[in-house]
Short mmCIF file of C-alpha atoms and ligand atoms in Angstrom, two decimals:
data_model
loop_
_atom_site.label_atom_id
_atom_site.label_comp_id
_atom_site.label_asym_id
_atom_site.label_seq_id
_atom_site.Cartn_x
_atom_site.Cartn_y
_atom_site.Cartn_z
CA MET S 221 105.43 140.68 99.29
CA SER S 222 102.03 140.34 97.81
CA ASN S 223 102.06 136.88 96.29
CA GLY S 224 99.58 134.48 97.86
CA SER S 225 101.86 131.45 97.95
CA GLU S 226 104.09 133.07 100.53
CA THR S 227 101.28 133.82 102.91
CA GLY S 228 100.36 130.22 103.55
CA GLY S 229 96.74 131.30 103.48
CA LEU S 230 96.94 133.20 106.77
CA THR S 231 95.52 136.36 105.28
CA GLU S 232 93.84 137.51 108.47
CA ASN S 233 97.17 137.55 110.22
CA LYS S 234 99.40 140.59 109.77
CA GLN S 235 102.46 138.36 110.15
CA SER S 236 101.49 136.42 107.07
CA ILE S 237 103.04 138.97 104.72
CA ARG S 238 106.42 138.00 106.14
CA GLY S 239 106.28 134.64 104.41
CA ASN S 240 106.94 131.13 105.68
CA TRP S 241 108.62 127.92 104.60
CA GLY S 242 106.69 125.81 102.13
CA SER S 243 107.52 122.53 103.84
CA ARG S 244 109.46 121.00 106.72
CA MET S 245 112.13 119.96 104.24
CA GLY S 246 112.37 123.57 103.08
CA PHE S 247 113.10 124.75 106.60
CA ILE S 248 115.58 121.94 107.28
CA LEU S 249 117.51 122.63 104.09
CA ALA S 250 117.56 126.39 104.60
CA ALA S 251 118.62 126.08 108.24
CA THR S 252 121.31 123.50 107.49
CA GLY S 253 122.31 125.74 104.60
CA SER S 254 122.83 128.57 107.08
CA ALA S 255 124.73 126.35 109.50
CA ILE S 256 126.93 124.63 106.93
CA GLY S 257 129.36 127.15 105.56
CA LEU S 258 132.94 128.26 105.59
CA GLY S 259 132.87 127.32 109.28
CA ASN S 260 132.54 123.64 108.39
CA ILE S 261 134.74 123.28 105.36
CA TRP S 262 137.40 125.94 105.90
CA LYS S 263 137.53 126.63 109.63
CA PHE S 264 136.70 123.29 111.28
CA PRO S 265 139.36 121.25 109.44
CA TYR S 266 142.08 123.82 110.02
CA ILE S 267 141.41 124.43 113.72
CA THR S 268 141.18 120.67 114.26
CA GLY S 269 144.63 120.42 112.69
CA VAL S 270 146.00 123.25 114.78
CA TYR S 271 144.64 121.74 118.02
CA GLY S 272 145.92 118.25 117.32
CA GLY S 273 142.94 116.22 116.08
CA ALA S 274 140.56 113.77 117.74
CA ALA S 275 140.58 115.06 121.34
CA PHE S 276 139.57 118.49 120.04
CA VAL S 277 136.88 116.90 117.87
CA LEU S 278 135.44 115.10 120.87
CA VAL S 279 135.25 118.29 122.95
CA TYR S 280 133.63 120.08 120.02
CA LEU S 281 131.00 117.33 119.79
CA VAL S 282 130.24 117.69 123.51
CA CYS S 283 129.91 121.47 123.03
CA VAL S 284 127.47 121.01 120.15
CA VAL S 285 125.28 118.92 122.45
CA ILE S 286 125.41 121.00 125.63
CA VAL S 287 125.66 124.51 124.18
CA GLY S 288 124.71 124.41 120.51
CA LEU S 289 121.60 122.29 120.57
CA PRO S 290 119.91 124.02 123.55
CA LEU S 291 120.70 127.47 122.16
CA MET S 292 119.35 126.53 118.75
CA MET S 293 116.12 125.33 120.38
CA ALA S 294 115.92 128.58 122.34
CA GLU S 295 116.30 130.64 119.15
CA LEU S 296 113.71 128.60 117.28
CA ILE S 297 111.28 128.87 120.21
CA ILE S 298 111.71 132.67 120.40
CA GLY S 299 111.46 133.04 116.62
CA ARG S 300 108.41 130.90 116.05
CA ARG S 301 106.57 132.24 119.11
CA SER S 302 107.01 135.86 118.10
CA LYS S 303 107.00 135.40 114.31
CA LYS S 304 109.32 138.39 114.18
CA ASN S 305 112.83 139.53 113.31
CA PRO S 306 115.34 139.47 116.20
CA VAL S 307 114.52 143.00 117.43
CA GLY S 308 110.75 142.62 117.18
CA ALA S 309 110.90 139.17 118.76
CA PHE S 310 112.30 140.34 122.08
CA LYS S 311 109.80 143.20 122.22
CA ALA S 312 106.86 140.98 121.36
CA LEU S 313 107.71 138.38 123.98
CA HIS S 314 108.59 140.87 126.72
CA LYS S 315 107.26 144.41 126.37
CA PRO S 316 107.32 147.13 123.70
CA ARG S 317 110.23 149.10 125.15
CA SER S 318 112.03 146.08 126.50
CA PRO S 319 115.78 146.49 127.03
CA TRP S 320 116.10 142.95 125.67
CA GLN S 321 115.58 144.34 122.17
CA ALA S 322 119.25 145.33 122.39
CA THR S 323 119.99 141.63 121.91
CA GLY S 324 118.18 141.84 118.60
CA TRP S 325 120.05 144.98 117.62
CA LEU S 326 123.30 143.24 118.33
CA GLY S 327 122.17 140.33 116.14
CA VAL S 328 121.30 142.60 113.21
CA ALA S 329 124.66 144.37 113.59
CA SER S 330 126.44 141.00 113.74
CA GLY S 331 124.75 139.87 110.53
CA PHE S 332 125.88 143.07 108.85
CA VAL S 333 129.49 142.81 110.01
CA ILE S 334 129.90 139.05 109.50
CA LEU S 335 128.48 139.09 105.97
CA SER S 336 130.80 141.96 105.02
CA PHE S 337 133.94 139.86 105.51
CA TYR S 338 132.36 136.42 104.97
CA SER S 339 131.67 137.55 101.42
CA VAL S 340 135.37 138.22 100.90
CA VAL S 341 136.38 134.64 101.84
CA ALA S 342 133.48 133.31 99.76
CA GLY S 343 134.87 135.39 96.91
CA TRP S 344 138.25 133.68 97.26
CA ALA S 345 136.46 130.31 97.08
CA MET S 346 134.87 131.40 93.78
CA ALA S 347 138.20 132.65 92.46
CA TYR S 348 139.65 129.22 93.22
CA ILE S 349 137.02 127.48 91.09
CA PHE S 350 138.57 129.25 88.14
CA LYS S 351 142.14 128.79 89.29
CA SER S 352 141.33 125.06 89.57
CA LEU S 353 139.93 124.95 86.07
CA ALA S 354 143.18 126.37 84.79
CA GLY S 355 145.03 123.81 86.91
CA PHE S 356 147.62 124.33 89.63
CA SER S 357 151.20 123.99 88.51
CA GLY S 358 154.71 124.93 89.56
CA THR S 359 156.56 124.24 92.77
CA GLY S 360 154.71 123.92 96.07
CA GLN S 361 155.96 127.35 97.01
CA GLN S 362 154.71 128.93 93.78
CA ILE S 363 151.27 127.38 94.22
CA GLN S 364 151.05 128.56 97.81
CA SER S 365 152.07 132.09 96.89
CA GLN S 366 149.08 132.38 94.48
CA PHE S 367 146.88 132.90 97.51
CA GLY S 368 148.98 135.82 98.74
CA THR S 369 148.75 137.36 95.28
CA LEU S 370 144.96 137.07 95.24
CA VAL S 371 144.59 138.58 98.70
CA ALA S 372 147.02 141.38 97.98
CA HIS S 373 145.26 142.36 94.75
CA PRO S 374 142.31 144.51 95.71
CA SER S 375 140.83 144.47 92.21
CA ALA S 376 140.53 140.67 92.15
CA SER S 377 139.22 140.41 95.71
CA ILE S 378 136.75 143.21 95.09
CA MET S 379 135.49 141.66 91.89
CA TRP S 380 134.72 138.33 93.58
CA HIS S 381 133.26 140.05 96.63
CA THR S 382 130.96 141.97 94.28
CA ILE S 383 129.82 138.80 92.52
CA PHE S 384 129.13 137.02 95.80
CA MET S 385 127.09 139.91 97.22
CA VAL S 386 125.09 140.18 93.99
CA LEU S 387 124.22 136.47 94.27
CA CYS S 388 123.14 136.86 97.92
CA ILE S 389 121.02 139.91 97.11
CA GLY S 390 119.46 138.17 94.11
CA ILE S 391 118.38 135.20 96.20
CA VAL S 392 117.13 137.14 99.23
CA ILE S 393 115.05 139.48 97.02
CA GLY S 394 113.12 136.39 95.91
CA GLY S 395 111.75 136.03 99.45
CA VAL S 396 111.48 133.19 101.90
CA GLN S 397 109.98 130.49 99.69
CA ARG S 398 110.87 131.58 96.21
CA GLY S 399 114.37 132.78 97.06
CA ILE S 400 115.95 131.17 100.11
CA GLU S 401 113.99 127.92 100.20
CA ARG S 402 114.14 127.29 96.47
CA TRP S 403 117.87 127.87 96.25
CA SER S 404 118.61 125.87 99.39
CA LYS S 405 116.75 122.94 97.84
CA ILE S 406 119.04 123.09 94.83
CA LEU S 407 122.35 123.97 96.49
CA MET S 408 122.24 121.73 99.56
CA PRO S 409 121.69 118.34 97.87
CA THR S 410 124.40 119.22 95.34
CA LEU S 411 126.71 120.08 98.21
CA PHE S 412 125.98 116.74 99.94
CA ALA S 413 126.66 114.84 96.73
CA ILE S 414 129.96 116.61 96.01
CA LEU S 415 131.15 116.15 99.57
CA LEU S 416 130.34 112.43 99.64
CA ALA S 417 132.16 111.95 96.35
CA LEU S 418 135.21 113.78 97.69
CA MET S 419 135.18 111.72 100.87
CA ALA S 420 134.91 108.49 98.89
CA TYR S 421 137.83 109.67 96.79
CA GLY S 422 139.89 110.44 99.89
CA VAL S 423 139.12 107.17 101.63
CA PHE S 424 139.25 104.76 98.69
CA TYR S 425 141.65 106.29 96.19
CA THR S 426 144.34 107.74 98.37
CA HIS S 427 146.43 106.09 101.04
CA GLY S 428 145.67 108.80 103.55
CA GLY S 429 142.19 107.52 104.56
CA PRO S 430 143.17 105.37 107.57
CA ARG S 431 145.49 108.04 108.95
CA ALA S 432 142.81 110.69 108.48
CA LEU S 433 140.28 108.58 110.38
CA GLU S 434 142.77 107.96 113.15
CA PHE S 435 143.71 111.64 113.34
CA LEU S 436 140.07 112.70 113.64
CA PHE S 437 138.62 109.90 115.75
CA LYS S 438 141.31 108.40 118.00
CA PRO S 439 141.72 110.92 120.79
CA ASP S 440 145.03 111.63 122.45
CA PHE S 441 144.06 113.74 125.45
CA SER S 442 147.62 114.74 126.18
CA LYS S 443 147.27 117.10 123.20
CA LEU S 444 144.28 118.92 124.65
CA SER S 445 144.93 122.45 125.94
CA ALA S 446 142.55 124.84 127.74
CA GLU S 447 142.77 127.03 124.66
CA ALA S 448 141.54 124.13 122.51
CA VAL S 449 138.53 123.53 124.77
CA LEU S 450 137.52 127.18 124.57
CA SER S 451 137.96 127.30 120.82
CA ALA S 452 135.82 124.19 120.48
CA LEU S 453 133.06 125.90 122.42
CA GLY S 454 133.32 129.12 120.43
CA HIS S 455 133.34 127.24 117.15
CA ALA S 456 130.28 125.21 118.15
CA PHE S 457 128.07 128.21 117.96
CA PHE S 458 129.68 129.96 115.01
CA THR S 459 129.22 126.81 112.95
CA LEU S 460 125.58 126.40 114.03
CA SER S 461 124.81 130.07 113.14
CA LEU S 462 123.90 130.89 116.74
CA GLY S 463 124.08 134.06 118.78
CA MET S 464 122.91 136.57 116.16
CA GLY S 465 119.34 135.66 115.43
CA ALA S 466 119.82 133.72 112.19
CA MET S 467 118.09 130.64 113.60
CA LEU S 468 115.61 132.92 115.36
CA THR S 469 114.69 134.54 112.03
CA TYR S 470 114.47 131.21 110.19
CA GLY S 471 112.41 129.88 113.11
CA SER S 472 109.96 132.75 112.64
CA TYR S 473 109.03 131.36 109.20
CA MET S 474 108.49 127.87 110.61
CA ARG S 475 105.14 126.15 110.73
CA ARG S 476 103.42 125.54 114.02
CA ASP S 477 102.98 121.80 113.53
CA GLU S 478 106.67 120.98 113.39
CA SER S 479 108.68 119.68 116.31
CA ILE S 480 111.37 122.16 117.30
CA THR S 481 113.28 119.46 119.15
CA ARG S 482 113.36 117.16 116.14
CA ASP S 483 114.30 119.92 113.73
CA ALA S 484 117.06 121.33 115.96
CA ILE S 485 118.55 117.86 116.37
CA THR S 486 118.40 117.27 112.61
CA VAL S 487 120.08 120.59 111.75
CA SER S 488 122.82 120.23 114.40
CA ALA S 489 123.47 116.62 113.41
CA LEU S 490 123.71 117.42 109.69
CA ASP S 491 126.03 120.36 110.38
CA THR S 492 128.29 118.18 112.52
CA ILE S 493 128.31 115.28 110.09
CA ILE S 494 129.23 117.57 107.21
CA ALA S 495 132.12 119.07 109.19
CA LEU S 496 133.40 115.58 109.97
CA ILE S 497 133.06 114.41 106.37
CA ALA S 498 134.90 117.52 105.17
CA GLY S 499 137.60 116.74 107.73
CA VAL S 500 137.98 113.15 106.47
CA ALA S 501 138.10 114.27 102.83
CA ILE S 502 140.67 116.99 103.47
CA TYR S 503 142.90 115.01 105.82
CA SER S 504 142.98 111.97 103.55
CA LEU S 505 144.64 114.20 100.99
CA VAL S 506 146.89 115.91 103.50
CA PHE S 507 148.20 112.61 104.89
CA ASN S 508 148.43 110.95 101.50
CA PHE S 509 150.95 113.56 100.47
CA ASP S 510 152.56 113.87 103.90
CA MET S 511 151.65 117.52 104.36
CA ASP S 512 151.38 119.30 107.70
CA PRO S 513 147.87 119.01 109.24
CA ALA S 514 148.53 122.11 111.38
CA ALA S 515 148.95 124.54 108.46
CA GLY S 516 146.32 126.93 109.88
CA PRO S 517 143.93 129.19 107.94
CA GLY S 518 145.84 128.58 104.71
CA LEU S 519 145.01 124.86 104.74
CA ILE S 520 142.27 125.21 102.12
CA PHE S 521 143.75 127.92 99.92
CA GLN S 522 147.44 127.10 100.18
CA THR S 523 148.05 123.49 101.28
CA LEU S 524 145.21 121.83 99.37
CA PRO S 525 146.06 123.43 96.00
CA VAL S 526 149.55 121.89 96.22
CA LEU S 527 147.83 118.50 96.51
CA PHE S 528 145.27 119.41 93.84
CA ALA S 529 148.18 119.93 91.44
CA LYS S 530 148.65 116.15 91.75
CA THR S 531 144.99 115.07 91.76
CA GLY S 532 143.87 117.27 88.87
CA PRO S 533 140.95 119.65 88.39
CA TRP S 534 138.27 116.99 88.71
CA VAL S 535 138.90 116.97 92.45
CA SER S 536 139.64 120.66 92.97
CA VAL S 537 136.84 122.15 90.86
CA PRO S 538 134.05 120.27 92.74
CA PHE S 539 135.77 121.15 96.01
CA PHE S 540 135.68 124.91 95.45
CA ILE S 541 132.16 124.74 94.02
CA LEU S 542 131.20 123.00 97.26
CA LEU S 543 132.84 125.73 99.30
CA THR S 544 131.06 128.44 97.30
CA PHE S 545 127.63 126.80 97.66
CA ALA S 546 128.15 126.32 101.38
CA ALA S 547 129.14 129.97 101.76
CA LEU S 548 126.19 131.15 99.65
CA THR S 549 123.49 129.47 101.75
CA SER S 550 125.13 130.94 104.89
CA GLY S 551 125.52 134.35 103.28
CA ILE S 552 121.81 134.56 102.47
CA SER S 553 120.91 133.77 106.09
CA LEU S 554 123.16 136.57 107.30
CA LEU S 555 121.52 139.00 104.87
CA GLU S 556 118.03 137.75 105.74
CA VAL S 557 118.47 138.69 109.42
CA VAL S 558 119.22 142.30 108.48
CA VAL S 559 116.50 142.40 105.82
CA ALA S 560 113.82 140.89 108.10
CA TYR S 561 114.43 143.67 110.62
CA PHE S 562 113.80 146.47 108.11
CA ILE S 563 110.77 144.71 106.62
CA ASP S 564 109.09 144.06 109.99
CA GLU S 565 110.06 147.09 112.00
CA ARG S 566 110.29 149.78 109.36
CA GLY S 567 107.70 148.46 106.97
CA TRP S 568 110.02 148.62 103.96
CA SER S 569 109.38 146.34 100.99
CA ARG S 570 111.61 143.29 100.64
CA LYS S 571 113.02 144.53 97.36
CA LYS S 572 113.93 147.97 98.64
CA THR S 573 115.41 146.61 101.88
CA THR S 574 117.49 143.93 100.21
CA LEU S 575 118.91 146.32 97.63
CA ILE S 576 119.73 149.08 100.10
CA LEU S 577 121.09 146.92 102.92
CA GLY S 578 122.83 144.51 100.56
CA THR S 579 124.61 147.48 98.97
CA ALA S 580 125.52 148.94 102.36
CA ILE S 581 127.03 145.60 103.47
CA TYR S 582 128.83 145.35 100.15
CA LEU S 583 130.38 148.80 100.57
CA PHE S 584 131.34 148.05 104.15
CA GLY S 585 132.90 144.80 102.94
CA LEU S 586 135.26 146.74 100.67
CA LEU S 587 137.24 147.52 103.82
CA SER S 588 137.87 143.80 104.26
CA ALA S 589 138.47 143.15 100.57
CA ILE S 590 141.30 145.68 100.44
CA ALA S 591 144.01 143.89 102.37
CA SER S 592 146.34 146.85 102.44
CA LEU S 593 143.94 148.93 104.57
CA THR S 594 144.89 148.50 108.20
CA ILE S 595 143.99 149.92 111.59
CA PRO S 596 145.71 149.59 114.94
CA PHE S 597 143.94 146.85 116.88
CA ARG S 598 145.06 144.98 119.96
CA GLY S 599 148.52 146.43 119.88
CA ARG S 600 149.38 146.13 116.21
CA ASP S 601 148.28 147.17 112.72
CA GLN S 602 145.76 144.70 111.37
CA GLY S 603 143.62 144.38 108.27
CA PHE S 604 139.89 145.09 108.64
CA PHE S 605 139.17 141.49 107.71
CA ASP S 606 140.94 140.16 110.80
CA VAL S 607 139.52 142.85 113.05
CA PHE S 608 135.89 142.21 112.03
CA ASP S 609 136.38 138.45 112.18
CA PHE S 610 137.85 138.76 115.66
CA ILE S 611 135.25 141.17 117.03
CA SER S 612 132.24 139.28 115.69
CA THR S 613 133.38 135.77 116.60
CA ASN S 614 134.84 136.57 120.00
CA TYR S 615 132.57 139.35 121.22
CA MET S 616 129.36 139.82 119.27
CA LEU S 617 128.21 136.21 118.86
CA PRO S 618 129.02 135.12 122.43
CA VAL S 619 127.27 138.17 123.93
CA GLY S 620 124.26 137.61 121.66
CA GLY S 621 124.16 133.90 122.52
CA PHE S 622 124.49 134.57 126.22
CA LEU S 623 121.65 137.12 126.29
CA THR S 624 119.39 134.97 124.10
CA CYS S 625 119.89 132.06 126.42
CA LEU S 626 119.13 134.12 129.53
CA PHE S 627 116.04 135.57 127.88
CA ALA S 628 114.68 132.17 126.88
CA ALA S 629 115.42 130.60 130.24
CA TRP S 630 114.58 133.37 132.73
CA VAL S 631 112.53 136.12 131.09
CA MET S 632 110.22 134.56 128.55
CA LYS S 633 106.81 133.41 129.80
CA GLU S 634 106.59 129.75 130.71
CA SER S 635 103.35 129.44 128.72
CA ASP S 636 105.04 130.84 125.58
CA ARG S 637 107.89 128.38 125.84
CA VAL S 638 105.65 125.41 126.49
CA ALA S 639 103.39 126.34 123.57
CA GLU S 640 106.34 126.10 121.18
CA PHE S 641 108.10 123.17 122.78
CA GLY S 642 104.89 121.17 122.78
CA SER S 643 104.99 119.62 126.24
CA ARG S 644 105.98 120.10 129.85
CA GLY S 645 107.54 116.65 130.15
CA PRO S 646 111.00 115.64 131.38
CA LEU S 647 112.58 116.66 128.06
CA TYR S 648 111.25 120.20 128.47
CA LYS S 649 112.43 120.34 132.08
CA GLY S 650 115.84 119.11 131.00
CA LEU S 651 116.07 121.80 128.31
CA ILE S 652 115.15 124.58 130.72
CA PHE S 653 117.65 123.31 133.29
CA VAL S 654 120.44 123.30 130.70
CA LEU S 655 119.42 126.73 129.37
CA ARG S 656 119.38 128.15 132.90
CA TYR S 657 122.51 126.69 134.40
CA VAL S 658 124.73 124.99 131.83
CA THR S 659 124.70 126.88 128.52
CA PRO S 660 125.02 130.43 129.92
CA VAL S 661 127.93 129.43 132.14
CA ALA S 662 129.72 127.78 129.22
CA VAL S 663 129.09 130.78 126.94
CA PHE S 664 130.17 133.18 129.68
CA ILE S 665 133.49 131.36 129.89
CA VAL S 666 134.01 131.67 126.13
CA LEU S 667 133.21 135.34 126.43
CA LEU S 668 135.75 135.93 129.18
CA HIS S 669 138.24 134.08 127.04
CA GLY S 670 137.39 136.32 124.07
CA LEU S 671 138.05 139.32 126.28
CA GLU S 672 141.25 137.65 127.49
CA LEU S 673 140.02 137.81 131.05
CA LEU S 674 140.26 134.18 132.13
CA PRO S 675 142.50 133.96 135.18
CA PHE S 676 144.10 130.58 134.39
CA MET S 677 145.02 131.40 130.79
CA ASP S 678 148.22 132.87 129.50
CA TYR S 679 147.39 135.76 127.16
N1 LIG Y 53 127.37 128.90 110.32
C1 LIG Y 53 128.08 129.55 109.27
C2 LIG Y 53 129.34 128.76 108.93
O1 LIG Y 53 129.63 127.77 109.54
C3 LIG Y 53 128.44 130.97 109.60
C4 LIG Y 53 127.30 131.77 110.11
C5 LIG Y 53 127.36 132.33 111.37
C6 LIG Y 53 126.13 131.96 109.34
C7 LIG Y 53 126.29 133.03 111.89
C8 LIG Y 53 125.05 132.67 109.85
C9 LIG Y 53 125.14 133.20 111.11
O2 LIG Y 53 130.07 129.14 108.06
#
């Protein structure tokens, strides 16, 4: 990238050609854009329903604080210190042929795999904008079966997957400031506004508000299973975009004069608040119409449309636009991790990298978009979508998060950490303690669970 505005004036520094955020707000919006995605609006509400509500929510909140926040700070510290992509970062902060660069490789691979199927779900969200415009009608069963039809029709899924990937590529080609930051500044405030309006609708215009609040905030610990605790932990870092270098990469474009602690708290808090607001909005509707909160992954695409048939398109259209925007700002962060690697390490231009890698991810994603393609996995024939989702969420992200945490806590130079954290005070000591002894243990447990190796669980 040759334009001066992206260099922030640091022309003597080779890193400057990588670009940086134009303002603190730009970073906050891009990072929250990455964090807030299908994880918040699709996954969080449905897993909360499956695991019984408030007790699960409480455990998830604890996980965000003890696992998510420290790991996010670790990624930002590594990213901003090295000013590199995930692979280059571990080399720069350790040594040129460091084995820790494997952590970065894993991150780049995770970005590639996750985006390939994430784009398919995002495509469904876009398809539902148009289905909403046309209006949902018919019996509950008929409305619910529309989703099956969409998924089973490769041509429709492929078309929407194509459109979503083209949007991601178009934005990432624009670069850090003129692509990602500019679009985050437009998409994120719109998303906040739509979500607040939907929540107000749920709480004030339906009768489901009080029950939704009770379901999400009045814990009944008898409903809490070991499985729920582990899922809460796993979800905490998927939703915060941790374990694959997305925050590391965004941190590498961050200015030196910003507080990593303050920014990490802001991003985690916004991500959590948005998930909770989405939960309130969705459950107000679900309870208003006496639907089942434990509907599972189909909650958004099958249960909600039945309710939208009663509320009309002016609730459903904004809802699916919201879902699409949320997915888009996460999709660009996934692509950026892969792109940053090829720009930094291979010296490719941003345009060339984005086009080539974006296309490769798109082609790989066709496997997930075609539901009829299956492979034997864990004892039965499964679609690629489920296989990639399972492998990345349960194996790749936890391993990446675990290694990143160990690197930041045990391998990285004390002076490097302190330089980015800004002090050696009690807060710093607390962070290092948590990163050394608390977070890795917690992540290790999730990992064993992902591998179905926990002794006290029934697999
Ligand atoms: N955090 C995103 C979500 O909640 C998903 C994501 C994971 C994005 C990892 C980037 C990296 O949907």
